[in-house]
Coordinates of C-alpha atoms and ligand atoms in Angstrom, one line a residue:
M1 CA 74.2 25.3 99.7
K2 CA 77.0 26.2 97.5
L3 CA 78.2 29.7 98.2
K4 CA 78.4 32.0 95.0
K5 CA 78.7 35.7 94.4
G6 CA 75.4 37.2 95.3
T7 CA 74.3 34.6 97.9
E8 CA 72.8 36.3 101.0
I9 CA 74.1 34.8 104.2
V10 CA 73.7 35.7 107.9
V11 CA 76.7 36.6 109.8
K12 CA 77.6 37.5 113.3
I13 CA 80.3 40.2 113.7
D14 CA 83.0 39.0 116.0
S15 CA 85.4 41.7 115.8
L16 CA 86.7 44.7 113.4
V17 CA 90.2 44.1 112.0
Y18 CA 92.7 46.6 110.7
G19 CA 91.4 48.5 107.8
G20 CA 87.8 48.8 109.6
R21 CA 86.2 45.9 108.4
G22 CA 84.0 43.6 110.7
I23 CA 84.9 39.8 110.5
G24 CA 82.5 36.9 111.4
S25 CA 82.1 33.2 110.2
H26 CA 79.9 31.3 108.1
E27 CA 80.1 27.6 107.9
G28 CA 83.6 27.5 109.1
M29 CA 84.7 30.3 106.6
K30 CA 85.9 33.9 107.6
V31 CA 83.7 36.7 106.3
F32 CA 84.4 40.2 106.0
V33 CA 81.8 42.7 105.9
E34 CA 82.1 46.7 106.0
D35 CA 80.1 49.2 107.9
V36 CA 79.4 46.7 110.9
V37 CA 80.4 46.7 114.6
P38 CA 81.3 43.7 116.8
G39 CA 78.1 42.1 118.0
D40 CA 76.0 42.8 115.1
T41 CA 74.0 40.1 113.2
V42 CA 73.8 41.1 109.6
K43 CA 72.4 39.7 106.4
A44 CA 75.1 40.4 103.9
S45 CA 75.6 39.5 100.1
L46 CA 78.8 37.7 99.1
S47 CA 80.8 39.7 96.8
R48 CA 84.1 37.8 96.7
I49 CA 84.9 34.2 97.3
K50 CA 88.4 32.7 98.1
N51 CA 89.6 29.5 99.4
N52 CA 89.6 30.5 103.0
Y53 CA 87.9 33.7 103.5
A54 CA 85.2 35.8 101.6
E55 CA 83.9 39.4 101.1
A56 CA 80.2 40.4 101.9
K57 CA 78.4 43.6 101.4
L58 CA 75.9 44.6 104.2
V59 CA 72.3 44.2 103.1
E60 CA 70.4 44.4 106.4
L61 CA 71.0 44.8 110.1
I62 CA 69.1 41.8 111.6
E63 CA 70.1 42.5 115.3
K64 CA 72.1 45.7 116.4
S65 CA 75.0 45.3 118.7
P66 CA 74.9 46.9 122.1
Q67 CA 77.9 48.5 121.1
R68 CA 76.3 50.7 118.1
I69 CA 75.8 54.4 119.0
E70 CA 74.1 57.1 117.1
P71 CA 76.4 58.8 114.5
K72 CA 76.8 62.6 115.1
C73 CA 77.0 63.7 111.6
K74 CA 74.4 63.8 108.9
H75 CA 76.6 62.8 106.2
F76 CA 77.4 59.7 108.1
G77 CA 77.0 56.4 105.6
V78 CA 77.4 58.6 102.5
C79 CA 80.9 60.2 103.5
G80 CA 84.0 58.4 102.9
G81 CA 85.6 60.0 106.0
C82 CA 84.9 59.1 109.7
K83 CA 83.2 55.7 109.2
W84 CA 83.4 54.7 113.1
Q85 CA 81.2 57.1 114.6
F86 CA 78.7 54.4 115.2
L87 CA 81.2 53.0 118.1
S88 CA 81.7 55.0 121.3
Y89 CA 85.3 56.8 121.5
E90 CA 86.1 54.2 124.3
D91 CA 85.4 51.2 122.1
Q92 CA 87.1 52.7 119.2
C93 CA 90.3 53.1 121.3
K94 CA 90.0 49.5 122.6
V95 CA 89.6 48.0 119.1
K96 CA 92.5 49.9 117.9
E97 CA 94.9 48.8 120.7
D98 CA 93.6 45.2 120.1
Q99 CA 94.4 45.5 116.4
V100 CA 98.2 46.7 117.0
R101 CA 98.6 43.8 119.5
D102 CA 97.0 41.5 116.9
A103 CA 99.5 43.0 114.3
I104 CA 102.7 42.7 116.7
V105 CA 101.7 39.1 117.5
K106 CA 100.5 37.7 114.1
I107 CA 103.0 39.5 111.8
G108 CA 105.9 40.5 114.2
H109 CA 105.9 37.3 116.1
L110 CA 106.4 39.5 119.2
D111 CA 105.0 39.3 122.6
G112 CA 101.6 41.1 122.9
A113 CA 102.6 42.2 126.3
L114 CA 104.8 44.8 124.7
V115 CA 102.0 46.6 123.5
Q116 CA 101.2 49.5 125.9
P117 CA 97.8 51.1 126.8
I118 CA 96.8 53.4 123.7
I119 CA 97.2 57.2 124.2
P120 CA 93.5 58.7 123.6
N121 CA 92.5 62.2 122.5
E122 CA 90.8 64.5 125.2
T123 CA 88.5 65.4 122.5
P124 CA 87.8 63.1 119.8
W125 CA 86.0 65.7 117.6
F126 CA 87.4 68.9 115.6
Y127 CA 90.8 68.0 115.8
R128 CA 91.9 68.2 112.1
N129 CA 94.0 71.1 111.2
K130 CA 94.0 70.3 107.1
M131 CA 91.1 69.6 105.0
E132 CA 90.9 69.1 101.3
V133 CA 87.5 69.1 99.5
S134 CA 86.7 68.9 96.0
F135 CA 84.6 70.8 93.2
D136 CA 82.5 68.6 91.0
T137 CA 80.9 69.4 87.5
Q138 CA 77.5 69.6 89.3
N139 CA 78.6 72.8 91.3
R140 CA 79.1 70.8 94.8
L141 CA 82.0 71.2 97.0
G142 CA 82.8 68.7 99.5
L143 CA 84.2 65.3 100.1
Y144 CA 84.0 62.0 98.0
P145 CA 81.2 59.5 99.1
K146 CA 82.6 56.1 99.7
G147 CA 83.9 54.4 96.5
F148 CA 83.4 57.6 94.5
H149 CA 86.1 59.6 92.5
Y150 CA 84.6 62.0 90.4
E151 CA 81.5 63.3 92.2
V152 CA 81.1 64.7 95.7
F153 CA 78.6 65.3 98.1
D154 CA 78.0 69.2 99.3
M155 CA 79.6 69.1 102.9
E156 CA 77.4 71.1 105.0
E157 CA 78.9 69.9 108.4
C158 CA 81.9 68.2 109.7
F159 CA 82.7 67.3 113.3
L160 CA 86.3 66.7 112.5
Q161 CA 87.2 70.2 111.5
S162 CA 86.5 73.8 112.8
E163 CA 83.6 75.8 112.4
L164 CA 85.7 78.1 110.5
M165 CA 86.6 75.6 108.1
V166 CA 83.3 74.6 107.4
E167 CA 82.3 78.4 106.9
I168 CA 85.1 78.8 104.1
V169 CA 83.8 75.8 102.3
G170 CA 80.3 77.4 102.2
K171 CA 81.7 80.6 101.2
M172 CA 83.5 79.1 98.2
R173 CA 80.6 76.8 97.2
E174 CA 78.6 80.3 97.0
F175 CA 81.5 82.0 95.2
Q176 CA 81.6 79.2 92.5
K177 CA 77.9 79.5 92.0
K178 CA 78.0 83.2 91.7
Y179 CA 80.6 83.5 89.2
K180 CA 79.5 80.3 87.5
I181 CA 82.9 79.1 87.4
P182 CA 83.2 75.7 85.8
A183 CA 84.8 72.9 87.8
Y184 CA 87.7 70.8 86.4
D185 CA 86.4 67.7 84.8
S186 CA 89.2 65.1 85.1
E187 CA 87.7 63.1 82.1
T188 CA 87.7 65.9 79.5
H189 CA 90.3 68.1 81.3
E190 CA 88.0 71.0 80.8
G191 CA 87.0 73.4 83.5
L192 CA 89.0 75.3 86.2
L193 CA 88.2 74.6 89.7
R194 CA 89.9 71.5 91.4
N195 CA 90.1 71.8 95.1
L196 CA 90.2 73.8 98.2
I197 CA 92.7 73.2 101.0
I198 CA 92.4 74.9 104.3
R199 CA 95.1 74.2 106.9
E200 CA 94.7 75.6 110.5
G201 CA 97.2 76.5 113.3
K202 CA 95.3 75.2 116.3
N203 CA 97.6 76.9 118.9
T204 CA 97.9 80.2 116.9
G205 CA 94.6 80.5 115.5
E206 CA 96.2 81.1 111.9
C207 CA 94.4 80.0 108.8
M208 CA 95.9 79.2 105.4
V209 CA 93.4 78.9 102.5
I210 CA 94.7 77.3 99.2
L211 CA 92.6 77.3 95.9
V212 CA 93.8 74.8 93.5
T213 CA 92.9 75.0 89.9
S214 CA 93.6 73.6 86.6
T215 CA 95.8 75.9 83.8
G216 CA 92.6 77.7 82.5
I217 CA 92.2 81.4 83.0
F218 CA 91.1 82.4 86.3
D219 CA 89.0 85.6 85.4
H220 CA 87.6 86.0 89.1
K221 CA 90.9 86.2 90.9
N222 CA 90.6 89.5 92.3
E223 CA 86.9 88.5 93.6
F224 CA 88.3 85.4 95.4
I225 CA 91.0 87.9 97.1
T226 CA 88.3 90.3 98.2
L227 CA 86.4 87.2 99.5
F228 CA 88.8 86.5 102.2
K229 CA 91.2 89.1 102.4
D230 CA 89.4 91.2 105.1
D231 CA 89.1 88.5 107.2
P232 CA 91.7 88.8 110.1
R233 CA 91.4 84.9 110.7
I234 CA 92.7 84.2 107.0
T235 CA 96.6 84.8 107.6
S236 CA 97.5 83.1 104.1
L237 CA 95.7 83.0 100.5
Y238 CA 97.2 80.9 97.9
W239 CA 96.3 80.1 94.4
T240 CA 97.7 76.8 93.2
T241 CA 97.8 75.7 89.5
V242 CA 98.2 72.1 88.5
Y243 CA 100.1 71.7 85.2
Q244 CA 98.9 68.5 83.7
V245 CA 100.0 67.2 80.3
P246 CA 99.5 63.5 79.3
G247 CA 102.6 61.6 79.2
Q248 CA 104.6 64.1 81.7
P249 CA 104.9 64.3 85.4
T250 CA 102.2 66.7 87.0
H251 CA 103.6 69.6 88.6
T252 CA 102.0 72.6 90.4
E253 CA 102.9 76.0 90.9
E254 CA 101.8 78.3 93.8
A255 CA 101.0 81.9 93.9
L256 CA 100.8 83.9 97.3
L257 CA 97.6 86.2 96.8
H258 CA 97.7 87.5 100.3
G259 CA 99.0 87.4 103.8
K260 CA 102.4 85.4 104.8
P261 CA 103.9 82.6 103.0
A262 CA 103.6 80.3 105.7
L263 CA 101.4 79.0 108.4
T264 CA 102.6 79.3 111.9
E265 CA 102.0 76.7 114.5
I266 CA 103.3 76.1 118.0
L267 CA 103.6 72.9 119.9
H268 CA 103.7 72.2 123.4
L269 CA 105.2 69.1 124.7
E270 CA 104.5 67.4 128.2
N271 CA 108.2 68.3 129.2
G272 CA 107.6 72.0 129.3
Q273 CA 109.1 72.4 125.8
K274 CA 107.7 74.6 123.3
L275 CA 108.7 75.2 119.8
E276 CA 107.3 77.4 116.7
F277 CA 106.9 76.0 113.2
D278 CA 106.4 77.6 109.9
I279 CA 104.5 75.4 107.6
L280 CA 104.9 75.9 103.7
P281 CA 101.7 74.8 101.7
K282 CA 102.9 71.5 100.6
A283 CA 104.7 70.7 103.8
F284 CA 103.6 67.7 105.8
F285 CA 102.3 68.5 109.2
Q286 CA 100.8 66.1 111.7
T287 CA 97.0 66.5 111.2
N288 CA 96.0 66.4 114.5
T289 CA 97.8 69.2 116.6
K290 CA 96.8 68.3 120.3
Q291 CA 97.6 64.8 119.7
A292 CA 101.0 65.4 117.8
E293 CA 102.1 67.0 121.0
K294 CA 101.4 63.8 122.9
L295 CA 102.9 61.8 120.2
Y296 CA 106.1 63.7 120.0
S297 CA 106.3 64.0 124.0
K298 CA 106.2 59.9 124.0
V299 CA 108.8 60.1 121.2
I300 CA 111.1 62.3 123.2
E301 CA 110.5 60.4 126.5
L302 CA 111.5 57.0 124.5
A303 CA 114.6 58.5 122.8
G304 CA 116.2 59.0 126.4
L305 CA 118.5 61.6 125.0
T306 CA 121.5 62.5 127.4
G307 CA 123.0 65.4 125.6
D308 CA 125.9 63.3 123.6
E309 CA 124.1 61.6 120.8
T310 CA 123.8 62.2 117.1
V311 CA 120.2 61.6 116.4
L312 CA 119.0 60.7 112.7
D313 CA 115.6 61.9 112.1
L314 CA 114.4 60.0 109.1
Y315 CA 111.3 61.2 107.1
C316 CA 111.4 64.4 109.1
G317 CA 108.9 66.2 107.4
T318 CA 109.1 70.1 108.7
G319 CA 111.7 68.9 111.4
T320 CA 109.4 68.6 114.1
I321 CA 110.7 65.5 115.9
G322 CA 114.5 66.4 115.2
L323 CA 114.2 69.8 116.3
F324 CA 112.1 68.9 119.9
C325 CA 115.4 66.4 120.4
A326 CA 118.0 69.2 119.5
H327 CA 118.4 70.6 123.1
K328 CA 119.1 67.4 124.4
A329 CA 121.4 66.0 121.8
K330 CA 124.9 66.6 119.9
E331 CA 123.4 66.9 116.5
I332 CA 120.3 66.2 114.6
V333 CA 120.5 65.1 110.9
G334 CA 117.1 64.8 109.2
I335 CA 116.1 63.6 105.8
E336 CA 113.1 64.1 103.8
E337 CA 112.0 64.0 100.2
N338 CA 109.5 66.8 100.1
E339 CA 111.5 70.0 99.1
Q340 CA 109.1 72.4 100.8
A341 CA 109.1 70.3 104.0
V342 CA 112.9 70.5 104.2
E343 CA 113.0 74.4 103.6
S344 CA 110.4 74.4 106.5
A345 CA 112.7 72.3 108.7
R346 CA 115.7 74.5 107.8
G347 CA 113.8 77.7 108.6
N348 CA 112.3 76.2 111.8
A349 CA 115.7 75.4 113.2
T350 CA 116.7 79.0 112.4
K351 CA 113.5 80.5 114.0
N352 CA 113.9 78.5 117.0
G353 CA 117.6 79.1 117.4
I354 CA 118.6 75.9 117.0
T355 CA 122.2 75.3 115.5
N356 CA 122.9 71.5 115.8
A357 CA 120.2 70.6 113.3
T358 CA 121.2 69.8 109.5
F359 CA 118.5 68.7 107.1
Y360 CA 119.2 66.8 103.7
L361 CA 116.6 66.8 100.8
G362 CA 116.3 63.2 99.4
R363 CA 114.8 59.9 99.6
V364 CA 115.7 58.0 102.7
E365 CA 116.5 54.8 100.8
H366 CA 119.0 56.7 98.7
R367 CA 120.7 59.0 101.0
L368 CA 121.5 56.6 104.0
S369 CA 124.6 54.8 102.1
D370 CA 126.6 58.0 101.7
L371 CA 125.7 59.5 105.3
Q372 CA 128.7 60.6 107.0
H373 CA 127.1 60.9 110.5
K374 CA 127.3 58.1 112.8
P375 CA 124.1 57.9 114.7
D376 CA 123.5 56.8 118.5
V377 CA 119.6 57.0 118.1
V378 CA 117.7 56.9 114.9
I379 CA 114.0 58.0 114.9
V380 CA 111.9 57.2 111.9
D381 CA 108.6 58.2 110.8
P382 CA 107.8 56.7 107.3
P383 CA 104.7 56.8 105.4
R384 CA 102.2 53.7 105.4
I385 CA 104.5 51.4 103.3
G386 CA 106.9 51.5 106.5
L387 CA 110.7 51.1 106.0
G388 CA 110.9 47.7 104.2
E389 CA 113.7 45.3 104.3
E390 CA 116.3 47.4 102.7
V391 CA 115.9 50.3 104.9
V392 CA 115.9 48.4 108.0
N393 CA 119.2 46.8 107.1
A394 CA 120.7 50.4 106.3
V395 CA 119.5 51.6 109.6
A396 CA 120.8 48.5 111.5
A397 CA 124.3 49.0 109.8
F398 CA 124.8 52.3 111.4
G399 CA 125.0 50.4 114.8
A400 CA 122.7 52.8 116.7
K401 CA 121.8 51.5 120.1
K402 CA 118.2 52.5 119.7
V403 CA 115.6 53.1 117.0
V404 CA 112.2 54.9 117.6
Y405 CA 109.7 53.9 115.0
V406 CA 107.0 56.2 114.7
S407 CA 104.1 54.2 112.5
C408 CA 100.9 54.8 110.8
N409 CA 100.3 51.3 109.8
P410 CA 100.5 48.5 112.4
S411 CA 101.1 45.8 109.7
T412 CA 104.2 47.3 108.4
L413 CA 105.4 48.5 111.6
A414 CA 105.1 44.7 112.8
R415 CA 106.8 43.3 109.8
D416 CA 109.9 45.9 110.1
L417 CA 110.1 44.8 113.7
A418 CA 110.5 41.4 112.7
Y419 CA 113.3 42.4 110.4
F420 CA 114.9 44.4 113.1
A421 CA 114.6 41.3 115.4
G422 CA 116.6 39.3 112.9
L423 CA 119.5 42.0 113.0
G424 CA 119.6 41.8 116.8
Y425 CA 117.4 44.7 117.6
F426 CA 114.8 43.8 120.2
C427 CA 111.4 45.6 120.8
E428 CA 111.0 47.2 124.1
S429 CA 107.5 48.4 123.7
V430 CA 105.0 49.4 121.3
T431 CA 102.7 52.3 122.1
P432 CA 99.4 53.0 120.1
V433 CA 98.5 56.6 119.8
D434 CA 95.1 57.5 118.5
M435 CA 95.8 60.2 116.0
F436 CA 92.5 59.9 114.0
P437 CA 89.5 59.4 116.1
Q438 CA 86.2 58.5 114.5
T439 CA 88.5 56.6 111.5
H440 CA 90.2 53.2 111.6
H441 CA 93.7 54.5 111.6
V442 CA 96.0 54.2 114.3
E443 CA 99.6 55.4 114.8
S444 CA 102.1 53.7 117.3
V445 CA 105.5 54.3 118.6
A446 CA 107.9 51.4 119.0
V447 CA 111.2 51.2 120.6
V448 CA 113.9 48.7 119.5
V449 CA 117.3 48.3 121.5
R450 CA 120.5 46.8 120.0
G451 CA 121.6 43.5 121.5
Ligands
SAM501 C1 104.4 60.5 108.3 S1 105.3 61.8 107.7 C2 106.3 62.2 109.0 C3 106.7 63.8 109.0 C4 107.3 64.0 110.6 N1 108.2 63.2 111.2 C5 106.3 64.6 111.4 O1 105.9 64.2 112.2 O2 105.6 65.6 111.0 C6 106.3 61.1 106.6 C7 107.2 61.9 105.8 O3 108.0 61.2 104.8 C8 108.1 61.9 103.8 N2 108.7 60.8 102.8 C9 108.1 59.9 102.3 N3 108.6 58.9 101.5 C10 109.9 59.3 101.8 C11 111.1 58.8 101.4 N4 111.3 57.7 100.7 N5 112.4 59.4 101.8 C12 112.3 60.5 102.3 N6 111.1 61.3 103.0 C13 109.9 60.4 102.4 C14 107.1 62.5 103.4 O4 107.2 63.8 102.5 C15 106.5 63.2 104.8 O5 107.1 64.2 105.0

């Protein structure tokens, strides 16, 4: 039968590939299907056909895999969030570890034995310390269903965030309805309410609530303040306005309406170290606090500092990794492009009595060439696009003895490890760390050493 778009085929799913899709074979051709687990036999409708692979949409589950479990959340299937709830946590970890190994072998052309056992979460639920929900023009407040960008569903429960976060979302939904405040419509550019961001200090119990609006008049600002100001759990209340003029870059302005400017969090590492971090509303902070403690513990262990080293902390965010290295290094130099993160990093050094750390604002790719410091160890933690050849070249040009690479994308990590290998830096280990249970995302920490 000639295969064309819309043709329905029966396919047995062999495994899950990076990105979360299942893969199986049909008449010798690889077929990718979403929303399936290994061992499922499904009827799927072809949506895209290429020379050596095809993509298909799930039509019917013909035979359930024994690996399938009942999802916990009532929004499962609609929500674009945690799509892996139908796999046990143990199976999720196994799949993630295999995916990292697969990337290391196929893309990085390295030995799969370098990949260490994944570091799992003690509790794979309620781990998120940051949540962003959106308002839509139908008076709903929640997350986007899979594939939607304008309409959200009313999020009534979520097992990735705390009860307090869900409670705040419910309160804001009632607030919008009570005062009939129109949501911002991104097509007409009318309306006011855009998003609600909630950040939590899991170890301090602090909570920051940020209401994001368009530039329209916010008549009910006082009522918004009243809604939260007497709640001792809410330690910061912000109102952020988005200024959007067609043809010009969007910019935002924040007003602190109540409480303190930053959210404070404390991290405890396995080596007994403990530091306190102030996080400004726009600054990056690892979303899974408990697992960030494990991730950073691993990074510090792998960096193997003795006290004499100059350490470069690239893509340093609020300075977390560099500051944990500070007491075991001669000096720390951080580079980060987000202004609030750099401000937070500098403040965090002072707050923790650290005097050997300097943080520079700027893009890594622009700042490296004129850096006066000569690093012994370089720690990098780039976004999903990874370092790329240019930054790998610039890092290797320092001649540091070791690079510790924290990555949220196994494909770009594997690509960059291959670049490092070409420059005489050899990979010693890659440790997957599960920062995002119930999703397909996986973090890894790799070490490369010179010569
Ligand atoms: C994955 S986060 C890591 C932050 C930090 N290491 C941590 O664990 O909290 C990546 C950081 O890189 C920053 N960033 C992204 N692209 C950058 C670039 N080209 N140059 C400098 N910083 C960048 C982001 O603002 C973000 O803070």
